[in-house]
Amino acid sequence: MSLTSSGHVARRTSFCCFFFTSLALLCVFVTNAEDPYKFLTWRITSGTISPLGVRQQAILINGIFPGPDIICNTNDNLMINVINNLPEPFLMSWNGIQQRGNSWQDGVYGTNCPILPGMNFTYHLHVKDQIGSFFYFPSLGFHKAAGGFGGIRILRRPNIPLPFLDSTAGDITVLIGDWYNYNHAHLKDMLDHGRRLPPPDGILINGRGPRGTTFTVSQGQTYRFRISNVGLQSSLNFMIQGHTMKLVEVEGTHTQQTMYTSLDVHVGQSYSVLVNTDQPLKDYYIAVSTRFTKRILTSSAILHYFCSSHPASGPVPHGPRGQLDWSLNQALSIRTNLTANGPRPNPQGSYHYGQISVTRTIRLANSAGLITGMQRYAINSISFVPSDTPLKLADYLNISGVFHVGSIPDQPTGSSAMQLQTSVMGAEHKSFVEIVFENSENYIQSWHLDGHNFFLVGMDKGGWTVASRKQYNLEDAVSRCTTQVYPKSWTAVYVGLDNRGMWNLRSQNWPRQYLGQQFYLRVYAPGSSPRDENPMPPNAIRCGKASLARCKAPLKFEDHHRR
Ligand SMILES: *[C@@H]1O[C@H](CO)[C@@H](O)[C@H](O)[C@H]1NC(C)=O
Ligand SMILES: *[C@@H]1O[C@H](CO)[C@@H](O)[C@H](O)[C@H]1NC(C)=O
Ligand SMILES: *[C@@H]1O[C@H](CO)[C@@H](O)[C@H](O)[C@H]1NC(C)=O
C-alpha cells in the first residue's frame, strides 16, 4: 500500500476562475497552423509470433509487435498514414487522445469506415493541450487480441516545466496485458456464437511472456516508467522487486507524488511512475499479476542493473492478497497536484471543477445476460449493435435510418429485458454532467469515454444513492479517461462535455465491449461553427449508406458543369 501518503488537504493557491479557464478552452478549437507536424507511415501486416510458446498470428506495425511508440509534444499535429496490408478491414483508435472537434479521427466503428485490405487512411491527430501517457490499439472485431497496440507519449513543450525531475535517465514504455494463445479470429468466432471466453492463457509485458523482457538501467539514476494495461479483460498489479515507485502522472494529470510498493492498473489505464535505481548492484524482477480473478496469472520481466552479474533471485514477488478494500483505498489515494501545471503553464487546479453546477446526471448500470441463447452485455438494458454506416457519417450527411438519438435511457431500467440497439445518447455541447457507473455484478468493470477526460469524484462499495454525493472529492480528484468500477460498487465522475462530436463510451473489457457494452454519446448543439467541430475531412472513407455510389447523379452533374 502507499508508504508515504501526502495529505488530502485542499490547496487553492490560484485565483484563476472557471470563467477565465473556459475562455482558454474555447481557444482550443482554433487550429493553430504553427503547431508542428510529424509524419508517420505505418504498414499493418500479419505475422507469426509465439510469446507464450505457441505459434499464432499477430498484427504487426512496420514489422514489429508491439507497435512503435508515438513520441510527440503537446499541440503537435500527427499525420499517421495507416496502410492496411491485412486480408481484412482495419481501424486504429487512440486511447485518451481527445481530438477536439475531430471525432472523425477517433478510429472506432461509430466514427470511421474501415480501411479495406490494400487501402490506406491518414489520421490527423492534433494532440492539443494534452500531455502524458496513453496508448493506441486496433479497434475492429477482436483485433486487440492480436497486438497492433503501442504507447503514446506526449512530452511537454519547451519552457513548460514538469512538476518532477525531467532529466530522467530513461523514459520507458511498459505495456502489460492478458493474452490468449488463440488467434483473434477464433476468439471472435466464439463470441459470435454467443459463448463466453475462457480465462486468458497468460500475461505479456511488452509483447513477451515470463522473463522475456529485460529493462537495462544504470545504478543511482531515476527512470520514468509509463505503464499501460493494453489487455483484454484482466486488472493487473504491477511491482518492482526491492523498489518503490513514485506515482507522478495518470492519463495526462500530474498527481500528488506518492510512493507505492505496487500499483493496480485496470484495463485501458495508464500510469507514470518514477523509480530510483538505488538498490545493490544485481537484477530484480518486475512482477505483473492478475487481480480479482479466481486463478492468479503472474508474469515477470527483468530489471537489469548495468554491470550486474547477479541474476534476479528469490521468488517472483506477488501483488497484494487483499482485493477490494486494498485496491479501493489505493484508488482514492491518487489525487491531482493542484499547484502543478499540466500541458499549459497555469496550475491544474485552476479549473475548479467542484464549483461548476452539474446540469444533468447520467446513471449507467451494466448487466450480462442472454438474448436468444447468446451471451450479451448491456448498459441500462441496451446491448449495442453496430450499424452498416458509421454514426458520425450518417449524422453529418443527414442519412436517416441509421440511428436515433435517445435509443438508450440515461437511467437504469431495473429488471427490463435486454434489447439490441444501435444506441446513441444525446448530450448538450458544453454541459457539465455527472455520470454514475453502477455495478451490481460480482465483476470488476473498467469504463472509458472517448474525446474527454473526466474528474473521478467518487467510488465506493454498495449501491449509489444521492447521499453518496456527500463523499465526493470536489477538490483534487484526478482527471482521466478510464476508470474501474469495483464489483458490487459504484464510481462517479464529472465531465465537461466541451468536445463536439460522436464519442464512444465503452467497457474496456473487450468481450463485453464486443458483445454490446458500449454506446455513443452525441455531444451536440444547434448551429455549427468550425471553431466547435471540424467538417468531414476530405480523405474520409465512405461505406454503407454513406458510400459515394449513392451520390453518383449529383457528382456527374457537377462534372458536367465544370466542363
Ligand atoms: C495513402 O497513401 C498515399 C501515400 O502512399 C497518400 O498520398 C494518400 O494521401 C493516402 N490516402 C489517404 C486516404 O490517406
Ligand atoms: C506539486 O507540484 C509542485 C509544483 O511543481 C511541486 O513543487 C510539489 O512538490 C508537488 N507536490 C506533490 C505532493 O507532489
Ligand atoms: C444536414 O442538415 C442540416 C440541417 O437541415 C443542414 O444544415 C446541413 O447542411 C445538412 N448537411 C448535409 C451534408 O447535407
XYZ file of C-alpha atoms and ligand atoms in Angstrom:
605
model
C 0.000 0.000 0.000
C 1.034 3.628 -0.046
C 4.158 4.103 2.044
C 4.005 7.806 2.494
C 0.774 9.446 1.639
C 0.636 13.164 1.180
C -2.375 14.584 2.963
C -5.618 15.197 1.166
C -5.735 18.797 2.316
C -7.299 21.031 -0.250
C -4.992 23.567 -1.763
C -6.241 26.556 -3.647
C -3.459 28.929 -4.466
C -4.746 30.042 -7.822
C -7.299 32.759 -8.318
C -7.824 31.885 -11.909
C -11.571 31.391 -12.034
C -13.622 28.975 -14.078
C -14.731 31.714 -16.441
C -11.187 32.513 -17.395
C -10.453 28.838 -17.942
C -13.490 28.440 -20.189
C -12.202 31.239 -22.359
C -8.876 29.484 -22.552
C -10.627 26.252 -23.504
C -12.566 27.946 -26.294
C -9.316 28.798 -27.997
C -8.570 25.109 -28.104
C -10.785 24.619 -31.127
C -8.959 27.059 -33.316
C -6.409 25.050 -35.203
C -3.050 26.644 -34.918
C -1.255 26.366 -38.204
C 2.017 26.979 -36.411
C 1.802 23.784 -34.396
C 4.489 21.396 -35.674
C 3.670 18.428 -37.905
C 5.024 14.897 -37.539
C 4.560 12.373 -40.351
C 4.415 8.640 -39.707
C 3.813 5.771 -42.118
C 2.571 2.526 -40.638
C 2.299 -0.667 -42.647
C -0.085 -3.089 -40.933
C 0.690 -6.738 -41.640
C 0.019 -10.149 -40.228
C 2.951 -12.113 -38.814
C 3.733 -15.120 -36.676
C 4.698 -14.706 -33.022
C 4.841 -17.106 -30.073
C 5.040 -15.019 -26.896
C 3.825 -17.887 -24.694
C 5.495 -20.644 -26.720
C 2.520 -21.255 -29.023
C 2.737 -20.023 -32.622
C -0.064 -17.656 -33.566
C -0.964 -14.861 -35.973
C -0.374 -11.330 -34.725
C -0.887 -7.820 -36.075
C 2.442 -6.122 -36.735
C 3.125 -2.446 -37.363
C 6.137 -1.878 -39.615
C 7.066 -5.470 -38.830
C 7.094 -5.197 -35.065
C 4.973 -6.307 -32.106
C 4.085 -4.376 -30.029
C 3.921 -1.391 -32.353
C 6.273 1.597 -32.217
C 5.827 4.249 -29.540
C 4.433 7.563 -30.724
C 6.615 10.243 -29.146
C 5.445 13.820 -29.625
C 4.970 17.156 -27.868
C 1.878 18.958 -26.614
C -0.010 20.527 -29.574
C 1.784 18.532 -32.286
C -0.095 17.549 -35.417
C 0.446 13.848 -36.070
C -0.166 12.664 -39.614
C -0.257 8.881 -39.433
C -0.677 7.104 -42.746
C -2.011 3.643 -41.894
C -1.595 1.213 -44.775
C -3.699 -1.898 -44.320
C -1.923 -4.970 -45.664
C -4.059 -7.348 -43.635
C -6.530 -9.532 -45.507
C -9.392 -7.861 -43.607
C -10.682 -4.360 -42.763
C -8.799 -2.425 -40.102
C -9.046 0.666 -37.894
C -6.697 2.132 -35.311
C -8.016 4.012 -32.270
C -6.211 6.268 -29.789
C -6.986 5.661 -26.129
C -7.108 9.009 -24.312
C -6.260 11.245 -27.278
C -9.036 13.834 -27.241
C -9.031 15.152 -30.823
C -11.028 18.246 -30.056
C -13.822 18.847 -32.526
C -12.497 15.941 -34.510
C -14.246 12.665 -33.730
C -13.548 11.987 -37.446
C -10.145 10.685 -36.361
C -11.260 8.522 -33.456
C -10.904 5.282 -35.394
C -13.804 3.346 -33.901
C -16.569 1.857 -35.995
C -19.086 4.520 -34.971
C -16.917 7.290 -36.415
C -14.869 5.806 -39.258
C -15.401 3.434 -42.151
C -12.895 0.581 -42.012
C -9.697 0.797 -44.047
C -10.186 -2.014 -46.565
C -7.417 -4.509 -47.361
C -4.775 -2.921 -49.568
C -6.057 0.597 -48.807
C -4.723 3.340 -46.548
C -6.007 6.214 -44.471
C -4.079 9.121 -42.991
C -5.195 10.033 -39.487
C -4.657 13.634 -38.452
C -4.343 13.770 -34.665
C -3.850 17.167 -33.105
C -2.684 16.477 -29.533
C -3.879 19.910 -28.478
C -3.484 20.696 -24.793
C -2.513 17.195 -23.846
C 0.494 15.803 -22.002
C 1.263 12.390 -20.545
C 0.893 8.696 -21.263
C -1.658 6.973 -23.478
C -1.765 4.105 -25.998
C -3.229 3.107 -29.342
C -4.921 -0.156 -30.304
C -6.770 -1.747 -33.242
C -10.481 -1.307 -32.627
C -12.319 -3.586 -35.067
C -13.544 -7.097 -34.310
C -11.235 -8.763 -31.856
C -8.010 -7.367 -33.368
C -6.944 -6.098 -29.952
C -6.257 -9.755 -29.023
C -3.675 -9.905 -31.839
C -1.457 -6.983 -30.828
C -1.242 -3.895 -33.022
C -1.007 -1.712 -29.923
C 1.707 0.646 -28.697
C 2.451 3.530 -26.362
C 1.709 7.216 -26.952
C 3.926 9.653 -25.094
C 3.085 13.365 -25.193
C 6.008 15.372 -23.855
C 5.931 18.921 -22.533
C 6.603 21.910 -24.774
C 9.867 23.785 -24.205
C 9.582 26.298 -21.340
C 6.620 24.484 -19.759
C 8.002 22.900 -16.595
C 7.204 19.435 -15.263
C 6.371 19.062 -11.569
C 9.107 16.480 -11.167
C 12.610 15.661 -12.275
C 12.616 15.950 -16.043
C 16.139 14.768 -16.632
C 15.352 11.125 -16.012
C 17.963 8.648 -17.197
C 15.295 6.895 -19.250
C 11.647 7.068 -20.263
C 10.351 3.542 -20.615
C 7.056 2.258 -22.049
C 5.702 -0.811 -20.295
C 2.686 -2.379 -21.989
C 1.099 -5.027 -19.810
C -1.907 -7.128 -20.685
C -3.510 -10.537 -20.542
C -3.090 -12.763 -23.584
C -4.635 -15.762 -25.351
C -2.827 -18.398 -27.373
C -5.887 -18.444 -29.636
C -5.847 -16.235 -32.711
C -8.123 -13.207 -32.627
C -10.394 -14.720 -35.295
C -11.014 -17.774 -33.130
C -11.874 -15.635 -30.090
C -14.224 -13.513 -32.203
C -15.846 -16.655 -33.546
C -16.533 -17.896 -30.004
C -18.178 -14.581 -29.126
C -20.114 -14.516 -32.398
C -21.548 -17.897 -31.415
C -22.767 -16.476 -28.139
C -20.153 -18.133 -25.973
C -18.071 -16.634 -23.184
C -14.298 -16.705 -23.480
C -12.225 -18.996 -21.263
C -9.754 -17.271 -18.907
C -6.656 -15.838 -20.666
C -3.551 -18.018 -21.013
C -1.003 -15.607 -19.613
C 0.282 -12.062 -19.279
C 2.595 -10.258 -21.671
C 4.993 -7.465 -20.780
C 5.967 -5.517 -23.908
C 4.802 -8.422 -26.050
C 6.730 -11.166 -24.269
C 5.934 -13.835 -21.727
C 7.638 -14.598 -18.373
C 11.223 -13.256 -18.175
C 11.032 -12.399 -21.852
C 11.720 -8.680 -21.427
C 14.780 -7.058 -19.862
C 14.928 -3.374 -18.952
C 18.554 -2.305 -18.528
C 19.129 0.578 -16.111
C 22.161 2.215 -14.512
C 22.552 2.249 -10.769
C 21.921 5.524 -8.962
C 19.560 7.056 -11.517
C 15.871 7.906 -11.805
C 13.746 6.335 -14.554
C 10.231 7.068 -15.680
C 8.103 4.002 -16.409
C 4.878 4.551 -18.378
C 2.662 1.592 -17.630
C -0.470 0.903 -19.703
C -2.808 -2.061 -19.396
C -3.436 -2.881 -23.078
C -5.009 -6.258 -22.318
C -8.489 -7.601 -22.927
C -10.092 -8.064 -19.532
C -7.751 -8.513 -16.544
C -6.978 -5.906 -13.891
C -3.239 -6.211 -13.242
C -0.980 -5.418 -10.323
C 2.470 -4.028 -11.190
C 5.504 -4.039 -8.890
C 9.296 -3.996 -8.990
C 11.131 -6.237 -6.538
C 13.100 -4.231 -3.949
C 11.988 -0.851 -5.340
C 9.229 1.595 -4.593
C 7.521 3.690 -7.256
C 6.647 7.362 -7.084
C 3.398 7.998 -8.940
C 3.640 11.213 -10.979
C 1.055 11.074 -13.763
C -2.291 9.450 -14.586
C -3.616 9.755 -18.158
C -2.482 13.334 -18.548
C -2.874 14.580 -14.961
C 0.150 15.241 -12.777
C -0.607 13.633 -9.439
C 0.453 14.299 -5.904
C 3.681 12.388 -5.789
C 3.019 9.392 -3.581
C 5.135 6.275 -3.066
C 3.668 2.835 -3.752
C 5.142 -0.655 -3.484
C 2.688 -1.909 -6.098
C 0.023 -0.426 -8.320
C -3.277 -1.808 -9.624
C -3.663 -0.949 -13.308
C -7.106 -1.730 -14.678
C -7.848 -2.485 -18.321
C -7.215 0.546 -20.507
C -5.496 2.630 -17.811
C -2.101 4.381 -18.000
C 0.205 5.494 -15.173
C 3.675 7.081 -14.957
C 5.940 6.268 -12.030
C 9.487 7.344 -11.185
C 11.834 4.624 -9.952
C 15.186 5.254 -8.286
C 17.757 2.592 -9.056
C 19.215 2.907 -5.576
C 19.470 -0.788 -4.716
C 22.507 -3.125 -4.614
C 24.039 -3.984 -7.995
C 22.029 -7.014 -9.125
C 18.959 -7.803 -11.193
C 15.359 -7.596 -9.947
C 12.011 -8.977 -11.003
C 9.300 -6.780 -12.395
C 6.146 -8.680 -11.475
C 2.687 -8.390 -13.008
C -0.227 -10.443 -11.709
C -3.967 -10.564 -12.264
C -6.361 -9.112 -9.678
C -9.957 -10.068 -8.925
C -9.548 -13.462 -10.609
C -10.061 -16.917 -9.097
C -6.822 -18.197 -10.586
C -3.987 -15.653 -10.385
C -1.847 -15.400 -13.515
C 1.635 -13.987 -12.964
C 4.381 -12.885 -15.299
C 7.704 -11.166 -14.893
C 10.310 -9.102 -16.663
C 13.862 -8.330 -15.526
C 15.158 -5.005 -14.268
C 18.836 -5.434 -15.133
C 21.306 -3.117 -13.419
C 24.039 -2.308 -15.926
C 27.242 -4.222 -14.990
C 25.376 -6.525 -12.614
C 26.366 -10.172 -12.832
C 23.798 -11.408 -10.306
C 20.532 -12.622 -11.761
C 17.229 -11.740 -10.134
C 16.792 -14.025 -7.166
C 14.197 -15.199 -4.699
C 10.587 -15.865 -5.536
C 8.911 -13.562 -8.040
C 7.130 -11.137 -5.695
C 3.365 -11.205 -5.748
C 0.867 -8.375 -5.530
C -1.393 -7.742 -2.568
C -3.625 -10.614 -1.495
C -6.251 -8.144 -0.339
C -8.792 -7.458 -3.027
C -11.403 -4.783 -2.986
C -10.532 -2.683 0.080
C -6.830 -2.524 -0.687
C -7.446 -1.546 -4.285
C -10.217 0.939 -3.437
C -8.030 2.666 -0.838
C -5.208 2.926 -3.322
C -7.539 4.382 -5.963
C -8.840 7.014 -3.516
C -5.269 7.975 -2.553
C -4.489 9.068 -6.128
C -5.000 12.852 -6.212
C -4.243 15.746 -8.511
C -1.385 18.058 -7.605
C -3.410 21.265 -7.875
C -0.410 23.578 -7.932
C 1.471 21.655 -10.582
C 0.916 22.651 -14.194
C -0.286 20.256 -16.859
C 0.163 20.855 -20.596
C -0.325 24.587 -20.074
C 1.588 26.920 -17.787
C -1.401 27.520 -15.476
C -1.909 25.211 -12.479
C -4.095 22.127 -12.959
C -6.240 23.253 -10.001
C -7.398 26.433 -11.740
C -10.357 24.669 -13.383
C -12.173 24.273 -10.000
C -14.453 21.524 -11.276
C -16.057 21.221 -7.842
C -17.637 24.681 -8.179
C -19.338 24.107 -11.518
C -23.061 23.268 -11.393
C -23.928 19.845 -12.667
C -26.761 20.158 -15.171
C -27.508 16.502 -15.692
C -26.965 13.130 -14.036
C -26.497 10.064 -16.210
C -26.624 6.736 -14.383
C -25.249 3.705 -16.199
C -25.832 0.180 -14.905
C -24.065 -2.755 -16.524
C -25.594 -6.195 -16.916
C -24.898 -9.560 -18.516
C -27.486 -11.891 -19.959
C -28.664 -13.989 -22.846
C -30.617 -12.899 -25.921
C -31.982 -15.893 -27.820
C -29.495 -18.097 -26.016
C -26.494 -15.938 -26.992
C -24.282 -14.178 -24.448
C -24.733 -10.381 -24.488
C -23.778 -7.468 -22.249
C -25.757 -4.259 -21.775
C -25.836 -0.758 -20.335
C -29.237 0.240 -18.906
C -30.600 -2.923 -20.561
C -29.469 -1.855 -24.056
C -26.906 -4.005 -25.840
C -25.147 -2.125 -28.646
C -25.115 -3.459 -32.202
C -23.115 -1.660 -34.914
C -24.923 -0.331 -37.962
C -23.786 -0.669 -41.581
C -22.805 3.028 -41.618
C -20.611 4.885 -39.109
C -22.875 7.026 -36.928
C -20.720 10.107 -37.367
C -21.041 9.952 -41.152
C -24.787 9.313 -41.018
C -25.182 12.273 -38.667
C -23.119 14.648 -40.807
C -24.603 13.574 -44.122
C -28.187 13.562 -42.775
C -28.681 9.889 -43.606
C -31.766 8.654 -41.802
C -32.481 5.167 -40.578
C -29.016 4.515 -39.161
C -29.551 5.502 -35.526
C -31.763 7.708 -33.443
C -30.729 9.887 -30.530
C -32.296 8.643 -27.324
C -32.093 4.956 -28.190
C -30.597 4.280 -24.764
C -32.068 5.583 -21.482
C -29.838 7.663 -19.222
C -31.064 5.901 -16.056
C -31.077 2.191 -15.126
C -34.243 0.405 -16.147
C -34.440 -2.080 -13.299
C -35.248 -5.554 -14.490
C -36.371 -4.770 -18.059
C -35.398 -7.313 -20.658
C -32.181 -6.710 -22.557
C -32.644 -5.255 -26.050
C -30.378 -4.834 -29.064
C -29.988 -1.252 -30.348
C -27.537 0.968 -32.214
C -27.591 3.088 -29.093
C -26.849 6.814 -29.170
C -27.390 9.153 -26.200
C -27.778 12.861 -26.820
C -25.851 15.392 -24.745
C -25.637 19.133 -24.915
C -22.330 20.605 -26.004
C -20.625 22.461 -23.100
C -22.886 20.906 -20.483
C -21.327 19.755 -17.226
C -22.513 16.261 -16.428
C -22.331 13.753 -13.588
C -22.020 10.142 -14.722
C -22.534 7.382 -12.158
C -21.370 3.897 -13.113
C -23.362 1.381 -11.103
C -22.044 -2.150 -10.986
C -24.302 -4.676 -9.281
C -22.404 -7.580 -10.817
C -19.752 -9.504 -8.933
C -17.261 -8.491 -11.549
C -14.699 -5.679 -11.951
C -15.569 -3.170 -14.669
C -13.487 -0.579 -16.489
C -15.191 2.282 -18.361
C -13.752 4.677 -20.907
C -15.082 7.792 -22.622
C -13.501 8.920 -25.888
C -12.809 12.614 -26.561
C -12.825 13.688 -22.907
C -11.158 13.334 -19.554
C -13.448 13.196 -16.515
C -12.928 14.025 -12.857
C -13.141 10.867 -10.788
C -15.104 12.346 -7.886
C -16.028 9.206 -6.006
C -16.105 5.443 -5.767
C -17.268 3.089 -3.075
C -18.762 -0.288 -2.291
C -22.500 -0.883 -2.398
C -25.221 0.918 -4.308
C -25.124 4.601 -5.229
C -27.729 6.965 -3.728
C -27.988 10.764 -3.822
C -26.466 10.676 -0.317
C -23.307 9.208 -1.874
C -22.600 12.693 -3.218
C -21.656 13.781 0.300
C -18.450 11.761 -0.016
C -17.414 13.204 -3.406
C -13.964 14.725 -3.681
C -14.657 18.182 -5.116
C -11.122 19.495 -4.599
C -8.371 17.355 -6.039
C -9.880 14.355 -7.815
C -7.783 13.094 -10.681
C -8.854 13.862 -14.253
C -8.514 10.790 -16.501
C -10.236 8.885 -19.293
C -10.650 5.356 -17.895
C -11.993 4.316 -14.502
C -12.535 0.998 -12.785
C -15.773 0.157 -11.002
C -15.290 -2.471 -8.323
C -17.595 -5.488 -8.016
C -20.956 -4.535 -6.429
C -19.755 -0.927 -6.235
C -20.166 2.444 -7.913
C -17.909 5.111 -9.411
C -18.978 8.708 -10.094
C -17.315 11.159 -12.477
C -17.892 14.768 -13.508
C -17.262 15.653 -17.132
C -17.367 18.918 -19.044
C -18.704 17.903 -22.467
C -16.633 20.508 -24.268
C -15.836 18.383 -27.307
C -18.466 18.274 -30.015
C -18.770 15.001 -31.857
C -19.822 11.366 -31.694
C -17.926 9.743 -28.843
C -17.707 6.103 -27.832
C -18.445 5.273 -24.198
C -17.411 1.664 -23.653
C -16.406 -1.064 -21.327
C -12.666 -1.593 -21.682
C -13.356 -5.258 -21.062
C -13.083 -6.364 -24.667
C -15.504 -9.332 -24.760
C -18.100 -7.105 -23.067
C -17.445 -4.202 -25.412
C -17.693 -6.557 -28.401
C -20.958 -8.069 -27.168
C -22.756 -4.795 -26.590
C -21.455 -2.926 -23.548
C -20.900 0.407 -25.268
C -22.825 3.278 -26.827
C -22.158 6.634 -28.478
C -22.564 9.977 -26.784
C -23.572 12.584 -29.355
C -22.225 15.846 -27.959
C -24.092 18.443 -29.951
C -25.633 21.913 -30.005
C -27.572 23.508 -32.849
C -25.607 25.760 -35.167
C -22.236 24.620 -36.339
C -19.048 26.565 -36.164
C -15.675 25.367 -37.419
C -14.439 26.503 -34.018
C -16.523 23.775 -32.406
C -16.156 20.953 -34.855
C -14.141 20.202 -37.957
C -16.015 19.445 -41.169
C -15.786 15.965 -42.636
C -12.163 15.509 -43.723
C -11.624 15.227 -47.491
C -9.895 11.857 -47.123
C -12.722 10.317 -45.039
C -13.504 6.805 -46.226
C -17.119 6.166 -47.182
C -19.101 2.993 -46.723
C -22.588 1.646 -46.092
C -25.349 4.195 -46.667
C -22.654 6.895 -46.943
C -20.984 5.255 -49.963
C -20.238 7.596 -52.833
C -22.291 5.391 -55.134
C -25.382 6.992 -53.608
C -24.233 10.383 -54.861
C -23.453 9.326 -58.421
C -26.035 11.515 -60.151
C -25.154 14.840 -58.436
C -21.442 14.204 -58.976
C -21.952 13.704 -62.719
C -23.996 16.862 -62.751
C -21.131 18.810 -61.137
C -18.617 17.293 -63.562
C -20.772 18.408 -66.438
C -20.858 21.931 -65.057
C -17.103 22.088 -64.642
C -16.628 21.247 -68.285
C -2.480 6.854 -48.972
O -1.067 6.937 -49.041
C -0.570 7.865 -50.010
C 0.936 7.801 -49.999
O 1.377 6.486 -50.010
C -1.054 9.242 -49.694
O -0.625 10.139 -50.712
C -2.565 9.265 -49.593
O -2.993 10.534 -49.179
C -3.053 8.223 -48.605
N -4.502 8.147 -48.630
C -5.278 8.507 -47.611
C -6.750 8.357 -47.825
O -4.855 8.923 -46.562
C 3.134 19.561 -6.655
O 3.713 20.313 -7.686
C 4.585 21.311 -7.190
C 4.891 22.272 -8.335
O 5.504 21.641 -9.406
C 5.788 20.624 -6.571
O 6.725 21.569 -6.129
C 5.310 19.782 -5.403
O 6.371 19.014 -4.884
C 4.208 18.831 -5.850
N 3.617 18.245 -4.677
C 3.358 16.943 -4.546
C 2.754 16.498 -3.268
O 3.572 16.152 -5.425
C -27.863 18.326 -42.908
O -28.998 19.000 -42.420
C -28.693 20.231 -41.772
C -29.957 20.764 -41.149
O -31.049 20.620 -42.006
C -28.058 21.186 -42.782
O -27.736 22.394 -42.173
C -26.802 20.542 -43.360
O -26.246 21.362 -44.363
C -27.104 19.173 -43.926
N -25.843 18.531 -44.280
C -25.625 17.924 -45.445
C -24.254 17.372 -45.642
O -26.463 17.816 -46.299
